[in-house]
Amino acid sequence: QVQLIESGGGSVRAGGSLRLSCAASMFTPGTVCLAWFRQAPGKEREGVAVIGSDATTRYADSVKGRFTISRDNAERAVYLQMNDLKPEDTAMYYCAARPFPCGLNSYDYKTWGQGTQVTVSS
């Protein structure tokens, strides 16, 4: 069983940056794809970014050009660099894992971290 633990959240002003980290206890076929999702109160869970074992990435339109996802297989970690943060980015951010294909539908993911809060003020 894979465990995912997020860190790096916090409170920042609009235009600021944060770097989220997610550490996996191990990589298995179920961790071929590593993704970041977010959920704000009263809103549906949204796929933010995903990266495959081949480093192929996909991003939600709302974060393209601002967020960058990366992974370090040696350290069993996935990261989300968030720049030019906006108040609408405020949410609980979760990392998740699944085997191929690497999509951004939350229903496809079975392994989840506990989340890290990101708050962006105007």
XYZ file of N, CA, C and O in Angstrom:
488
model
N 0.834 -1.177 0.000
C 0.000 0.000 0.000
C 0.882 1.245 0.000
O 1.761 1.390 0.846
N 0.629 2.154 -0.939
C 1.398 3.385 -1.068
C 0.805 4.453 -0.165
O -0.416 4.622 -0.080
N 1.683 5.195 0.497
C 1.270 6.343 1.294
C 1.833 7.608 0.663
O 2.997 7.652 0.262
N 1.012 8.645 0.570
C 1.407 9.927 0.014
C 1.248 11.004 1.070
O 0.204 11.083 1.723
N 2.270 11.836 1.231
C 2.238 12.891 2.234
C 2.622 14.211 1.581
O 3.736 14.362 1.076
N 1.702 15.178 1.616
C 1.938 16.492 1.027
C 2.528 17.454 2.052
O 2.292 17.324 3.252
N 3.250 18.452 1.542
C 3.770 19.523 2.378
C 4.021 20.744 1.499
O 4.004 20.652 0.273
N 4.249 21.882 2.126
C 4.598 23.088 1.397
C 3.494 24.113 1.264
O 3.726 25.203 0.733
N 2.302 23.801 1.731
C 1.217 24.758 1.663
C 1.428 25.908 2.628
O 2.323 25.884 3.473
N 0.592 26.924 2.493
C 0.691 28.082 3.357
C -0.163 29.215 2.848
O -0.992 29.033 1.954
N 0.031 30.390 3.425
C -0.706 31.584 3.041
C 0.224 32.570 2.357
O 1.309 32.872 2.867
N -0.196 33.065 1.197
C 0.600 34.016 0.441
C -0.299 35.091 -0.146
O -1.515 34.924 -0.237
N 0.317 36.185 -0.549
C -0.398 37.240 -1.254
C -0.517 36.899 -2.727
O 0.284 36.133 -3.270
N -1.524 37.458 -3.368
C -1.669 37.274 -4.805
C -0.381 37.680 -5.510
O 0.223 38.702 -5.185
N 0.028 36.861 -6.473
C 1.263 37.101 -7.182
C 2.459 36.374 -6.596
O 3.523 36.324 -7.222
N 2.278 35.796 -5.421
C 3.352 35.073 -4.769
C 3.503 33.665 -5.298
O 2.792 33.235 -6.204
N 4.428 32.927 -4.691
C 4.738 31.571 -5.136
C 4.799 30.606 -3.966
O 5.114 30.986 -2.842
N 4.507 29.355 -4.254
C 4.655 28.267 -3.308
C 5.118 27.033 -4.064
O 4.826 26.883 -5.245
N 5.817 26.157 -3.377
C 6.229 24.888 -3.965
C 5.718 23.752 -3.082
O 6.132 23.627 -1.931
N 4.823 22.966 -3.625
C 4.268 21.840 -2.904
C 5.086 20.586 -3.177
O 5.571 20.380 -4.288
N 5.207 19.754 -2.164
C 5.923 18.498 -2.292
C 5.024 17.355 -1.861
O 4.179 17.517 -0.980
N 5.216 16.218 -2.468
C 4.484 15.017 -2.097
C 5.465 13.861 -2.100
O 6.081 13.567 -3.133
N 5.601 13.218 -0.965
C 6.515 12.093 -0.828
C 5.732 10.789 -0.820
O 4.745 10.658 -0.093
N 6.180 9.841 -1.609
C 5.554 8.529 -1.687
C 6.408 7.513 -0.949
O 7.636 7.534 -1.039
N 5.750 6.627 -0.231
C 6.482 5.610 0.501
C 7.157 4.619 -0.433
O 8.169 4.013 -0.075
N 6.609 4.444 -1.615
C 7.184 3.565 -2.613
C 6.544 3.842 -3.962
O 5.463 4.431 -4.035
N 7.215 3.441 -5.027
C 6.652 3.502 -6.359
C 6.274 2.093 -6.797
O 7.079 1.162 -6.713
N 5.062 1.951 -7.263
C 4.538 0.691 -7.765
C 3.883 0.967 -9.116
O 3.861 2.106 -9.579
N 3.338 -0.069 -9.775
C 2.582 0.218 -11.002
C 1.465 1.228 -10.794
O 1.050 1.902 -11.745
N 0.981 1.338 -9.581
C -0.060 2.303 -9.277
C 0.430 3.729 -9.138
O -0.381 4.648 -8.968
N 1.744 3.945 -9.195
C 2.307 5.286 -9.101
C 2.999 5.701 -10.392
O 3.876 6.564 -10.385
N 2.610 5.122 -11.513
C 3.130 5.542 -12.814
C 2.770 6.998 -13.066
O 3.581 7.771 -13.568
N 1.549 7.365 -12.725
C 1.061 8.727 -12.893
C 0.923 9.382 -11.528
O 0.273 8.830 -10.641
N 1.505 10.551 -11.379
C 1.396 11.310 -10.140
C 0.749 12.647 -10.457
O 1.177 13.334 -11.383
N -0.264 13.003 -9.700
C -1.059 14.176 -10.029
C -1.326 15.040 -8.811
O -1.219 14.591 -7.666
N -1.670 16.283 -9.085
C -2.131 17.212 -8.062
C -3.565 17.601 -8.354
O -3.900 17.954 -9.491
N -4.395 17.541 -7.338
C -5.776 17.987 -7.401
C -5.991 19.050 -6.337
O -5.203 19.183 -5.410
N -7.083 19.780 -6.451
C -7.415 20.754 -5.429
C -8.921 20.833 -5.258
O -9.687 20.546 -6.181
N -9.330 21.226 -4.067
C -10.748 21.364 -3.779
C -10.958 22.504 -2.795
O -10.373 22.519 -1.714
N -11.790 23.449 -3.192
C -12.162 24.562 -2.338
C -13.543 24.302 -1.758
O -14.345 23.574 -2.350
N -13.859 24.883 -0.603
C -15.179 24.686 -0.012
C -16.294 25.056 -0.982
O -16.256 26.114 -1.602
N -17.260 24.175 -1.118
C -18.385 24.434 -1.996
C -18.112 24.228 -3.467
O -18.995 24.495 -4.297
N -16.924 23.770 -3.823
C -16.573 23.543 -5.216
C -16.165 22.090 -5.433
O -15.754 21.399 -4.505
N -16.281 21.652 -6.669
C -15.915 20.284 -6.990
C -14.401 20.133 -7.039
O -13.665 21.101 -7.243
N -13.940 18.917 -6.852
C -12.517 18.634 -6.924
C -12.028 18.823 -8.354
O -12.667 18.372 -9.307
N -10.901 19.480 -8.490
C -10.372 19.852 -9.794
C -8.981 19.277 -10.006
O -8.112 19.409 -9.144
N -8.771 18.665 -11.152
C -7.448 18.208 -11.508
C -6.580 19.389 -11.902
O -6.978 20.207 -12.730
N -5.395 19.479 -11.341
C -4.495 20.604 -11.573
C -3.392 20.244 -12.556
O -3.162 20.950 -13.543
N -2.693 19.155 -12.291
C -1.574 18.752 -13.136
C -1.263 17.285 -12.906
O -1.504 16.751 -11.830
N -0.703 16.635 -13.914
C -0.306 15.237 -13.799
C 0.991 15.029 -14.556
O 1.240 15.668 -15.585
N 1.819 14.131 -14.049
C 3.070 13.790 -14.705
C 3.228 12.282 -14.716
O 2.970 11.611 -13.717
N 3.628 11.740 -15.859
C 3.838 10.312 -15.999
C 5.270 9.918 -15.739
O 6.151 10.761 -15.547
N 5.514 8.619 -15.741
C 6.868 8.126 -15.519
C 7.818 8.541 -16.640
O 9.036 8.554 -16.435
N 7.273 8.882 -17.812
C 8.074 9.360 -18.930
C 8.219 10.877 -18.933
O 8.723 11.450 -19.901
N 7.747 11.529 -17.875
C 7.820 12.980 -17.686
C 6.823 13.754 -18.530
O 6.873 14.989 -18.560
N 5.924 13.074 -19.210
C 4.863 13.756 -19.939
C 3.917 14.427 -18.948
O 3.549 13.826 -17.943
N 3.530 15.654 -19.236
C 2.696 16.416 -18.310
C 1.420 16.917 -18.969
O 1.346 17.085 -20.184
N 0.420 17.161 -18.139
C -0.822 17.807 -18.545
C -1.214 18.773 -17.444
O -0.972 18.515 -16.268
N -1.838 19.876 -17.826
C -2.245 20.894 -16.872
C -3.672 21.332 -17.130
O -4.145 21.335 -18.270
N -4.345 21.716 -16.069
C -5.627 22.371 -16.216
C -5.416 23.722 -16.885
O -4.397 24.384 -16.668
N -6.370 24.133 -17.710
C -6.237 25.404 -18.405
C -6.039 26.571 -17.439
O -5.340 27.536 -17.752
N -6.632 26.481 -16.272
C -6.576 27.571 -15.319
C -5.188 27.808 -14.730
O -4.930 28.874 -14.169
N -4.285 26.829 -14.855
C -2.958 26.972 -14.259
C -1.837 26.936 -15.281
O -0.667 27.113 -14.911
N -2.144 26.737 -16.548
C -1.111 26.683 -17.577
C -0.311 27.982 -17.606
O -0.872 29.070 -17.571
N 0.987 27.835 -17.657
C 1.863 28.993 -17.671
C 2.221 29.504 -16.297
O 3.114 30.354 -16.170
N 1.544 29.013 -15.267
C 1.813 29.460 -13.903
C 2.339 28.334 -13.012
O 3.179 28.570 -12.154
N 1.842 27.127 -13.207
C 2.234 25.982 -12.387
C 3.104 25.030 -13.190
O 2.924 24.865 -14.400
N 4.027 24.369 -12.507
C 4.884 23.370 -13.126
C 4.952 22.142 -12.231
O 5.284 22.249 -11.049
N 4.652 20.983 -12.798
C 4.747 19.740 -12.054
C 6.028 19.023 -12.447
O 6.446 19.055 -13.606
N 6.665 18.388 -11.488
C 7.879 17.634 -11.746
C 7.942 16.456 -10.786
O 7.196 16.400 -9.809
N 8.828 15.512 -11.080
C 8.975 14.359 -10.205
C 10.435 13.970 -10.089
O 11.246 14.221 -10.979
N 10.753 13.358 -8.981
C 12.090 12.859 -8.716
C 11.919 11.413 -8.283
O 11.568 11.138 -7.135
N 12.153 10.507 -9.210
C 11.930 9.099 -8.908
C 12.889 8.565 -7.841
O 12.513 7.696 -7.057
N 14.111 9.080 -7.839
C 15.087 8.631 -6.849
C 14.624 8.978 -5.440
O 14.854 8.213 -4.499
N 13.991 10.144 -5.292
C 13.500 10.570 -3.991
C 12.038 10.196 -3.779
O 11.470 10.513 -2.725
N 11.435 9.555 -4.761
C 10.032 9.139 -4.685
C 9.144 10.324 -4.341
O 8.336 10.261 -3.400
N 9.284 11.389 -5.105
C 8.558 12.608 -4.802
C 8.012 13.260 -6.066
O 8.551 13.102 -7.162
N 6.932 14.004 -5.892
C 6.374 14.819 -6.952
C 6.197 16.223 -6.395
O 5.866 16.392 -5.214
N 6.422 17.228 -7.242
C 6.389 18.612 -6.802
C 5.439 19.414 -7.666
O 5.165 19.079 -8.806
N 4.955 20.503 -7.107
C 4.137 21.450 -7.860
C 4.636 22.849 -7.539
O 4.418 23.347 -6.431
N 5.330 23.459 -8.495
C 5.769 24.838 -8.359
C 4.641 25.739 -8.821
O 4.197 25.645 -9.966
N 4.175 26.600 -7.940
C 3.041 27.468 -8.228
C 3.513 28.913 -8.196
O 3.929 29.416 -7.152
N 3.442 29.575 -9.343
C 3.837 30.967 -9.459
C 2.636 31.828 -9.816
O 1.633 31.338 -10.332
N 2.769 33.122 -9.564
C 1.693 34.069 -9.863
C 0.362 33.575 -9.311
O -0.651 33.503 -10.013
N 0.372 33.238 -8.048
C -0.831 32.697 -7.415
C -1.949 33.725 -7.376
O -1.711 34.926 -7.208
N -3.166 33.238 -7.534
C -4.353 34.063 -7.542
C -5.291 33.618 -6.432
O -5.245 32.464 -6.002
N -6.165 34.505 -5.958
C -7.104 34.102 -4.899
C -7.916 32.861 -5.263
O -8.228 32.053 -4.380
N -8.240 32.696 -6.532
C -9.007 31.528 -6.946
C -8.220 30.228 -6.868
O -8.783 29.146 -7.055
N -6.920 30.311 -6.595
C -6.114 29.118 -6.376
C -6.254 28.590 -4.955
O -5.744 27.506 -4.651
N -6.906 29.339 -4.094
C -7.092 28.920 -2.709
C -7.870 27.617 -2.653
O -8.973 27.514 -3.191
N -7.302 26.617 -2.003
C -7.925 25.297 -1.929
C -7.051 24.372 -1.101
O -5.910 24.699 -0.763
N -7.597 23.219 -0.788
C -6.799 22.139 -0.253
C -6.223 21.383 -1.446
O -6.968 20.987 -2.349
N -4.920 21.200 -1.451
C -4.251 20.528 -2.551
C -3.864 19.109 -2.154
O -3.294 18.889 -1.082
N -4.167 18.166 -3.024
C -3.904 16.761 -2.778
C -3.041 16.180 -3.886
O -3.230 16.505 -5.057
N -2.129 15.312 -3.532
C -1.450 14.536 -4.555
C -2.110 13.166 -4.633
O -2.720 12.687 -3.676
N -2.016 12.554 -5.797
C -2.668 11.283 -6.033
C -1.867 10.470 -7.039
O -1.061 11.016 -7.795
N -2.110 9.168 -7.050
C -1.365 8.276 -7.932
C -2.284 7.244 -8.572
O -3.285 6.839 -7.987
N -1.919 6.823 -9.777
C -2.642 5.781 -10.491
C -1.756 5.226 -11.595
O -0.770 5.853 -11.990
N -2.107 4.045 -12.145
C -1.375 3.560 -13.312
C -1.830 4.292 -14.566
O -2.765 5.098 -14.530
N -1.188 4.024 -15.703
C -1.601 4.602 -16.975
C -3.050 4.258 -17.281
O -3.542 3.201 -16.884
N -3.756 5.138 -18.007
C -3.288 6.399 -18.583
C -3.293 7.531 -17.558
O -4.022 7.484 -16.569
N -2.500 8.553 -17.826
C -2.354 9.667 -16.895
C -3.322 10.787 -17.263
O -3.018 11.642 -18.093
N -4.468 10.782 -16.610
C -5.467 11.804 -16.842
C -5.697 12.646 -15.607
O -5.025 12.474 -14.581
N -6.656 13.557 -15.697
C -6.966 14.454 -14.591
C -8.385 14.277 -14.081
O -8.967 15.205 -13.517
N -8.937 13.096 -14.265
C -10.236 12.758 -13.709
C -10.013 12.164 -12.330
O -9.379 11.121 -12.197
N -10.524 12.806 -11.304
C -10.276 12.362 -9.939
C -10.820 10.966 -9.671
O -10.306 10.255 -8.805
N -11.843 10.561 -10.414
C -12.432 9.240 -10.201
C -11.481 8.112 -10.570
O -11.673 6.976 -10.133
N -10.469 8.405 -11.368
C -9.509 7.390 -11.795
C -8.433 7.126 -10.750
O -7.696 6.143 -10.873
N -8.329 7.971 -9.758
C -7.263 7.865 -8.776
C -7.747 7.190 -7.506
O -8.802 7.534 -6.965
N -6.965 6.243 -7.026
C -7.340 5.462 -5.853
C -6.446 5.727 -4.651
O -6.818 5.395 -3.527
N -5.272 6.295 -4.872
C -4.326 6.574 -3.804
C -4.190 8.079 -3.629
O -3.851 8.787 -4.580
N -4.453 8.555 -2.426
C -4.491 9.991 -2.148
C -3.722 10.349 -0.895
O -3.685 9.584 0.070
N -3.138 11.548 -0.907
C -2.552 12.097 0.293
C -3.614 12.785 1.125
O -4.785 12.877 0.736
N -3.222 13.302 2.281
C -4.164 13.947 3.187
C -4.422 15.411 2.849
O -5.390 15.992 3.332
N -3.586 16.007 2.039
C -3.796 17.366 1.589
C -2.960 18.396 2.324
O -2.557 18.200 3.467
N -2.702 19.511 1.644
C -2.025 20.652 2.243
C -2.756 21.917 1.794
O -3.091 22.067 0.623
N -3.021 22.809 2.727
C -3.841 23.987 2.450
C -3.028 25.093 1.805
O -1.938 25.437 2.265
N -3.581 25.671 0.751
C -3.006 26.838 0.091
C -4.032 27.961 0.148
O -5.166 27.792 -0.301
N -3.632 29.094 0.706
C -4.518 30.244 0.812
C -3.844 31.447 0.168
O -2.726 31.809 0.535
N -4.530 32.063 -0.782
C -3.995 33.211 -1.502
C -4.912 34.401 -1.248
O -6.098 34.359 -1.583
N -4.375 35.455 -0.678
C -5.157 36.642 -0.361
C -4.896 37.737 -1.382
O -3.828 37.806 -1.997
N -5.878 38.621 -1.535
C -5.757 39.723 -2.478
C -4.837 40.803 -1.941
O -4.647 40.942 -0.736
